[in-house]
PDB file of C-alpha atoms in Angstrom:
ATOM      1  CA  MET A   1      25.432  -1.951  16.722  1.00  0.00           C
ATOM      2  CA  SER A   2      25.193  -5.531  15.544  1.00  0.00           C
ATOM      3  CA  VAL A   3      22.105  -7.153  14.057  1.00  0.00           C
ATOM      4  CA  LYS A   4      21.662  -9.237  17.215  1.00  0.00           C
ATOM      5  CA  SER A   5      21.807  -6.223  19.523  1.00  0.00           C
ATOM      6  CA  ASN A   6      19.397  -4.306  17.277  1.00  0.00           C
ATOM      7  CA  LEU A   7      16.978  -7.235  17.386  1.00  0.00           C
ATOM      8  CA  ARG A   8      17.255  -7.359  21.200  1.00  0.00           C
ATOM      9  CA  GLU A   9      16.395  -3.640  21.346  1.00  0.00           C
ATOM     10  CA  ILE A  10      13.466  -4.169  18.976  1.00  0.00           C
ATOM     11  CA  SER A  11      12.269  -7.027  21.171  1.00  0.00           C
ATOM     12  CA  LYS A  12      12.350  -4.784  24.272  1.00  0.00           C
ATOM     13  CA  SER A  13      10.392  -2.073  22.467  1.00  0.00           C
ATOM     14  CA  LEU A  14       7.812  -4.606  21.275  1.00  0.00           C
ATOM     15  CA  GLU A  15       7.420  -5.911  24.838  1.00  0.00           C
ATOM     16  CA  ASN A  16       6.836  -2.335  26.056  1.00  0.00           C
ATOM     17  CA  LEU A  17       4.257  -1.754  23.314  1.00  0.00           C
ATOM     18  CA  GLU A  18       2.543  -5.035  24.131  1.00  0.00           C
ATOM     19  CA  LYS A  19       2.286  -4.077  27.826  1.00  0.00           C
ATOM     20  CA  THR A  20       0.156  -1.072  26.882  1.00  0.00           C
ATOM     21  CA  GLY A  21      -2.571  -3.369  25.586  1.00  0.00           C
ATOM     22  CA  ILE A  22      -3.322  -0.698  22.992  1.00  0.00           C
ATOM     23  CA  TYR A  23      -1.195  -1.695  19.999  1.00  0.00           C
ATOM     24  CA  ASP A  24      -1.431  -4.990  18.101  1.00  0.00           C
ATOM     25  CA  VAL A  25       2.200  -6.094  18.394  1.00  0.00           C
ATOM     26  CA  GLU A  26       1.504  -9.480  16.787  1.00  0.00           C
ATOM     27  CA  LYS A  27       0.259  -7.799  13.582  1.00  0.00           C
ATOM     28  CA  TYR A  28       3.234  -5.463  13.609  1.00  0.00           C
ATOM     29  CA  SER A  29       5.691  -8.332  14.018  1.00  0.00           C
ATOM     30  CA  HIS A  30       3.950 -10.121  11.135  1.00  0.00           C
ATOM     31  CA  SER A  31       4.417  -6.977   9.003  1.00  0.00           C
ATOM     32  CA  LEU A  32       8.135  -6.940   9.864  1.00  0.00           C
ATOM     33  CA  LEU A  33       8.391 -10.597   8.906  1.00  0.00           C
ATOM     34  CA  HIS A  34       6.590  -9.938   5.603  1.00  0.00           C
ATOM     35  CA  LEU A  35       8.860  -6.988   4.748  1.00  0.00           C
ATOM     36  CA  THR A  36      11.961  -8.980   5.641  1.00  0.00           C
ATOM     37  CA  SER A  37      10.885 -11.932   3.499  1.00  0.00           C
ATOM     38  CA  GLN A  38      10.217  -9.580   0.565  1.00  0.00           C
ATOM     39  CA  LEU A  39      13.669  -8.055   0.960  1.00  0.00           C
ATOM     40  CA  GLU A  40      15.140 -11.542   1.149  1.00  0.00           C
ATOM     41  CA  TYR A  41      13.349 -12.491  -2.092  1.00  0.00           C
ATOM     42  CA  PHE A  42      14.620  -9.373  -3.865  1.00  0.00           C
ATOM     43  CA  TYR A  43      18.254  -9.571  -2.751  1.00  0.00           C
ATOM     44  CA  CYS A  44      18.754 -13.336  -2.397  1.00  0.00           C
ATOM     45  CA  HIS A  45      16.914 -14.342  -5.556  1.00  0.00           C
ATOM     46  CA  LEU A  46      16.290 -11.514  -8.017  1.00  0.00           C
ATOM     47  CA  VAL A  47      19.559  -9.647  -7.510  1.00  0.00           C
ATOM     48  CA  LYS A  48      21.679 -12.755  -6.985  1.00  0.00           C
ATOM     49  CA  ASP A  49      20.229 -14.525 -10.061  1.00  0.00           C
ATOM     50  CA  GLY A  50      20.381 -11.307 -12.098  1.00  0.00           C
ATOM     51  CA  GLY A  51      24.103 -10.696 -11.777  1.00  0.00           C
ATOM     52  CA  GLY A  52      24.378  -9.072  -8.356  1.00  0.00           C
ATOM     53  CA  ASP A  53      23.581  -5.462  -9.297  1.00  0.00           C
ATOM     54  CA  SER A  54      20.681  -4.267  -7.121  1.00  0.00           C
ATOM     55  CA  ASP A  55      20.557  -0.879  -8.890  1.00  0.00           C
ATOM     56  CA  ASN A  56      19.697  -2.609 -12.154  1.00  0.00           C
ATOM     57  CA  THR A  57      17.435  -5.349 -10.786  1.00  0.00           C
ATOM     58  CA  TYR A  58      13.671  -4.888 -10.905  1.00  0.00           C
ATOM     59  CA  TYR A  59      10.664  -6.842  -9.738  1.00  0.00           C
ATOM     60  CA  ARG A  60       8.614  -7.416 -12.874  1.00  0.00           C
ATOM     61  CA  ILE A  61       4.933  -8.258 -12.882  1.00  0.00           C
ATOM     62  CA  ALA A  62       3.342  -9.853 -15.928  1.00  0.00           C
ATOM     63  CA  HIS A  63      -0.246  -8.922 -15.073  1.00  0.00           C
ATOM     64  CA  ARG A  64      -0.410  -5.271 -14.039  1.00  0.00           C
ATOM     65  CA  PRO A  65      -3.298  -3.142 -12.892  1.00  0.00           C
ATOM     66  CA  LYS A  66      -4.223  -0.225 -15.107  1.00  0.00           C
ATOM     67  CA  VAL A  67      -4.547   3.433 -14.233  1.00  0.00           C
ATOM     68  CA  HIS A  68      -8.087   4.052 -12.906  1.00  0.00           C
ATOM     69  CA  GLN A  69      -8.386   0.583 -11.351  1.00  0.00           C
ATOM     70  CA  LEU A  70      -8.095  -0.597  -7.765  1.00  0.00           C
ATOM     71  CA  ALA A  71      -5.422  -3.108  -6.799  1.00  0.00           C
ATOM     72  CA  TYR A  72      -4.518  -4.554  -3.418  1.00  0.00           C
ATOM     73  CA  PHE A  73      -1.148  -3.469  -1.997  1.00  0.00           C
ATOM     74  CA  ASN A  74       0.597  -4.183   1.269  1.00  0.00           C
ATOM     75  CA  ILE A  75       1.476  -0.571   2.019  1.00  0.00           C
ATOM     76  CA  GLY A  76       3.401  -1.539   5.137  1.00  0.00           C
ATOM     77  CA  ARG A  77       3.431   0.160   8.494  1.00  0.00           C
ATOM     78  CA  GLY A  78       4.474   3.621   9.458  1.00  0.00           C
ATOM     79  CA  PHE A  79       3.333   6.041  12.105  1.00  0.00           C
ATOM     80  CA  PRO A  80       0.044   5.711  14.028  1.00  0.00           C
ATOM     81  CA  LYS A  81      -2.221   7.907  11.880  1.00  0.00           C
ATOM     82  CA  GLU A  82      -1.097   6.411   8.559  1.00  0.00           C
ATOM     83  CA  LEU A  83      -3.003   3.600   6.893  1.00  0.00           C
ATOM     84  CA  MET A  84      -1.180   0.309   7.282  1.00  0.00           C
ATOM     85  CA  ASP A  85      -0.850  -3.217   5.942  1.00  0.00           C
ATOM     86  CA  GLY A  86      -3.073  -4.353   3.075  1.00  0.00           C
ATOM     87  CA  HIS A  87      -5.355  -1.861   1.343  1.00  0.00           C
ATOM     88  CA  TRP A  88      -7.155  -1.471  -1.912  1.00  0.00           C
ATOM     89  CA  CYS A  89      -5.533   1.426  -3.735  1.00  0.00           C
ATOM     90  CA  TYR A  90      -6.659   3.579  -6.623  1.00  0.00           C
ATOM     91  CA  ILE A  91      -3.994   3.589  -9.356  1.00  0.00           C
ATOM     92  CA  LEU A  92      -3.373   7.228 -10.223  1.00  0.00           C
ATOM     93  CA  LYS A  93      -0.200   6.771 -12.296  1.00  0.00           C
ATOM     94  CA  ASP A  94       1.864   3.817 -13.473  1.00  0.00           C
ATOM     95  CA  MET A  95       5.531   4.823 -13.207  1.00  0.00           C
ATOM     96  CA  GLY A  96       7.146   1.626 -14.405  1.00  0.00           C
ATOM     97  CA  TYR A  97       8.461  -0.151 -11.319  1.00  0.00           C
ATOM     98  CA  LYS A  98       6.415   1.982  -8.954  1.00  0.00           C
ATOM     99  CA  MET A  99       2.861   3.254  -8.932  1.00  0.00           C
ATOM    100  CA  LEU A 100       1.344   6.423  -7.557  1.00  0.00           C
ATOM    101  CA  VAL A 101      -1.647   5.244  -5.551  1.00  0.00           C
ATOM    102  CA  VAL A 102      -4.371   6.632  -3.357  1.00  0.00           C
ATOM    103  CA  PRO A 103      -5.259   4.094  -0.656  1.00  0.00           C
ATOM    104  CA  CYS A 104      -8.951   3.393  -0.089  1.00  0.00           C
ATOM    105  CA  THR A 105     -10.977   2.523   2.966  1.00  0.00           C
ATOM    106  CA  SER A 106     -14.467   1.199   3.477  1.00  0.00           C
ATOM    107  CA  LEU A 107     -17.178   3.750   4.245  1.00  0.00           C
ATOM    108  CA  LYS A 108     -18.020   2.296   7.695  1.00  0.00           C
ATOM    109  CA  GLY A 109     -21.127   4.469   7.899  1.00  0.00           C
ATOM    110  CA  THR A 110     -19.086   7.599   8.503  1.00  0.00           C
ATOM    111  CA  ALA A 111     -19.398  10.875   6.669  1.00  0.00           C
ATOM    112  CA  CYS A 112     -16.844  11.697   4.018  1.00  0.00           C
ATOM    113  CA  ASN A 113     -14.409  14.501   4.870  1.00  0.00           C
ATOM    114  CA  PRO A 114     -14.592  16.586   1.668  1.00  0.00           C
ATOM    115  CA  GLU A 115     -11.127  18.074   2.251  1.00  0.00           C
ATOM    116  CA  TYR A 116      -9.255  14.837   1.621  1.00  0.00           C
ATOM    117  CA  GLU A 117     -11.748  12.016   1.020  1.00  0.00           C
ATOM    118  CA  MET A 118     -13.923  11.097  -1.935  1.00  0.00           C
ATOM    119  CA  ASP A 119     -16.380   8.243  -2.235  1.00  0.00           C
ATOM    120  CA  ILE A 120     -16.096   6.313  -5.480  1.00  0.00           C
ATOM    121  CA  LYS A 121     -18.124   3.537  -7.043  1.00  0.00           C
ATOM    122  CA  ILE A 122     -16.273   0.316  -7.850  1.00  0.00           C
ATOM    123  CA  LYS A 123     -16.994  -3.046  -9.419  1.00  0.00           C
ATOM    124  CA  MET A 124     -15.390  -6.019  -7.689  1.00  0.00           C
ATOM    125  CA  GLY A 125     -16.216  -9.084  -9.746  1.00  0.00           C
ATOM    126  CA  LYS A 126     -19.957  -8.751 -10.329  1.00  0.00           C
ATOM    127  CA  GLN A 127     -20.590  -6.731  -7.169  1.00  0.00           C
ATOM    128  CA  ILE A 128     -20.895  -2.944  -7.302  1.00  0.00           C
ATOM    129  CA  SER A 129     -20.053  -1.076  -4.108  1.00  0.00           C
ATOM    130  CA  ASN A 130     -18.469   2.086  -2.773  1.00  0.00           C
ATOM    131  CA  SER A 131     -15.010   2.796  -1.476  1.00  0.00           C
ATOM    132  CA  ARG A 132     -13.389   5.946  -0.102  1.00  0.00           C
ATOM    133  CA  ILE A 133     -10.134   7.312  -1.480  1.00  0.00           C
ATOM    134  CA  GLN A 134      -7.870   8.845   1.178  1.00  0.00           C
ATOM    135  CA  LEU A 135      -5.780  11.701  -0.209  1.00  0.00           C
ATOM    136  CA  SER A 136      -4.031  12.018   3.148  1.00  0.00           C
ATOM    137  CA  ASP A 137      -2.310   8.684   2.434  1.00  0.00           C
ATOM    138  CA  LEU A 138      -1.367   9.218  -1.219  1.00  0.00           C
ATOM    139  CA  ARG A 139       2.021   7.639  -1.950  1.00  0.00           C
ATOM    140  CA  THR A 140       4.224   5.828  -4.404  1.00  0.00           C
ATOM    141  CA  VAL A 141       4.626   2.104  -3.886  1.00  0.00           C
ATOM    142  CA  ASP A 142       7.035  -0.395  -5.366  1.00  0.00           C
ATOM    143  CA  ASN A 143       5.322  -2.997  -7.537  1.00  0.00           C
ATOM    144  CA  GLN A 144       6.639  -5.662  -5.170  1.00  0.00           C
ATOM    145  CA  ARG A 145       3.956  -4.468  -2.719  1.00  0.00           C
ATOM    146  CA  LEU A 146       1.210  -5.578  -5.138  1.00  0.00           C
ATOM    147  CA  ASP A 147      -0.767  -8.608  -3.933  1.00  0.00           C
ATOM    148  CA  LEU A 148      -1.398 -10.583  -7.119  1.00  0.00           C
ATOM    149  CA  ARG A 149      -3.601 -13.077  -5.258  1.00  0.00           C
ATOM    150  CA  LYS A 150      -6.373 -10.473  -5.315  1.00  0.00           C
ATOM    151  CA  PRO A 151      -8.169  -9.387  -8.483  1.00  0.00           C
ATOM    152  CA  PHE A 152      -8.027  -5.870  -9.881  1.00  0.00           C
ATOM    153  CA  CYS A 153     -11.250  -3.877  -9.607  1.00  0.00           C
ATOM    154  CA  ASP A 154     -12.809  -1.517 -12.093  1.00  0.00           C
ATOM    155  CA  VAL A 155     -13.629   1.987 -10.942  1.00  0.00           C
ATOM    156  CA  LEU A 156     -17.021   3.161 -12.194  1.00  0.00           C
ATOM    157  CA  THR A 157     -16.692   6.775 -11.036  1.00  0.00           C
ATOM    158  CA  ASP A 158     -15.494   8.933 -13.923  1.00  0.00           C
ATOM    159  CA  GLU A 159     -11.688   9.199 -14.055  1.00  0.00           C
ATOM    160  CA  LYS A 160     -11.811  12.933 -14.861  1.00  0.00           C
ATOM    161  CA  GLU A 161     -13.983  13.535 -11.796  1.00  0.00           C
ATOM    162  CA  ILE A 162     -11.491  11.732  -9.536  1.00  0.00           C
ATOM    163  CA  LYS A 163      -8.464  13.496 -11.020  1.00  0.00           C
ATOM    164  CA  SER A 164     -10.215  16.856 -10.768  1.00  0.00           C
ATOM    165  CA  PHE A 165     -10.957  16.201  -7.076  1.00  0.00           C
ATOM    166  CA  ILE A 166      -7.338  15.209  -6.430  1.00  0.00           C
ATOM    167  CA  GLU A 167      -5.909  18.198  -8.263  1.00  0.00           C
ATOM    168  CA  GLU A 168      -8.287  20.625  -6.559  1.00  0.00           C
ATOM    169  CA  HIS A 169      -7.605  19.312  -3.067  1.00  0.00           C
ATOM    170  CA  LEU A 170      -3.878  18.795  -3.320  1.00  0.00           C
ATOM    171  CA  PHE A 171      -2.940  22.082  -4.955  1.00  0.00           C
ATOM    172  CA  LYS A 172      -5.311  24.655  -3.516  1.00  0.00           C
TER     173      LYS A 172
END
């Protein structure tokens, strides 16, 4: 199939989704546009200006979050029960050009599911609040997903306590 025919098929599917009135197609189309523009930046600027070898081209960030901090990532869109778009994420491991993160959500007055959620205390600027790590959405993300317009946040909950929770609930 050609790009144009694929885009026509995508358009039909988006129209069908929009007719349901259930799914926010506008937000989804914005996510597709964001992803496409990020790919364009990587391939049309970084790779092209770096000699044309995409396997040896990397997105480098000067100011990086540290392990045991929160940073804001656009984690993209996947299937319906996965977290999507922008989320604060707990940095579990810095792996060079990718990071192992645990996305966080707000508490929203709901009880924490102790099987895969843990409430942590964070410091955002001068404000101390709580956030909820979601083990069910743990993933690696490319550093290009990092939103550097947002500050990094310090996590006040003990790092050993968080890692112990993760290890216990992922490997039992």
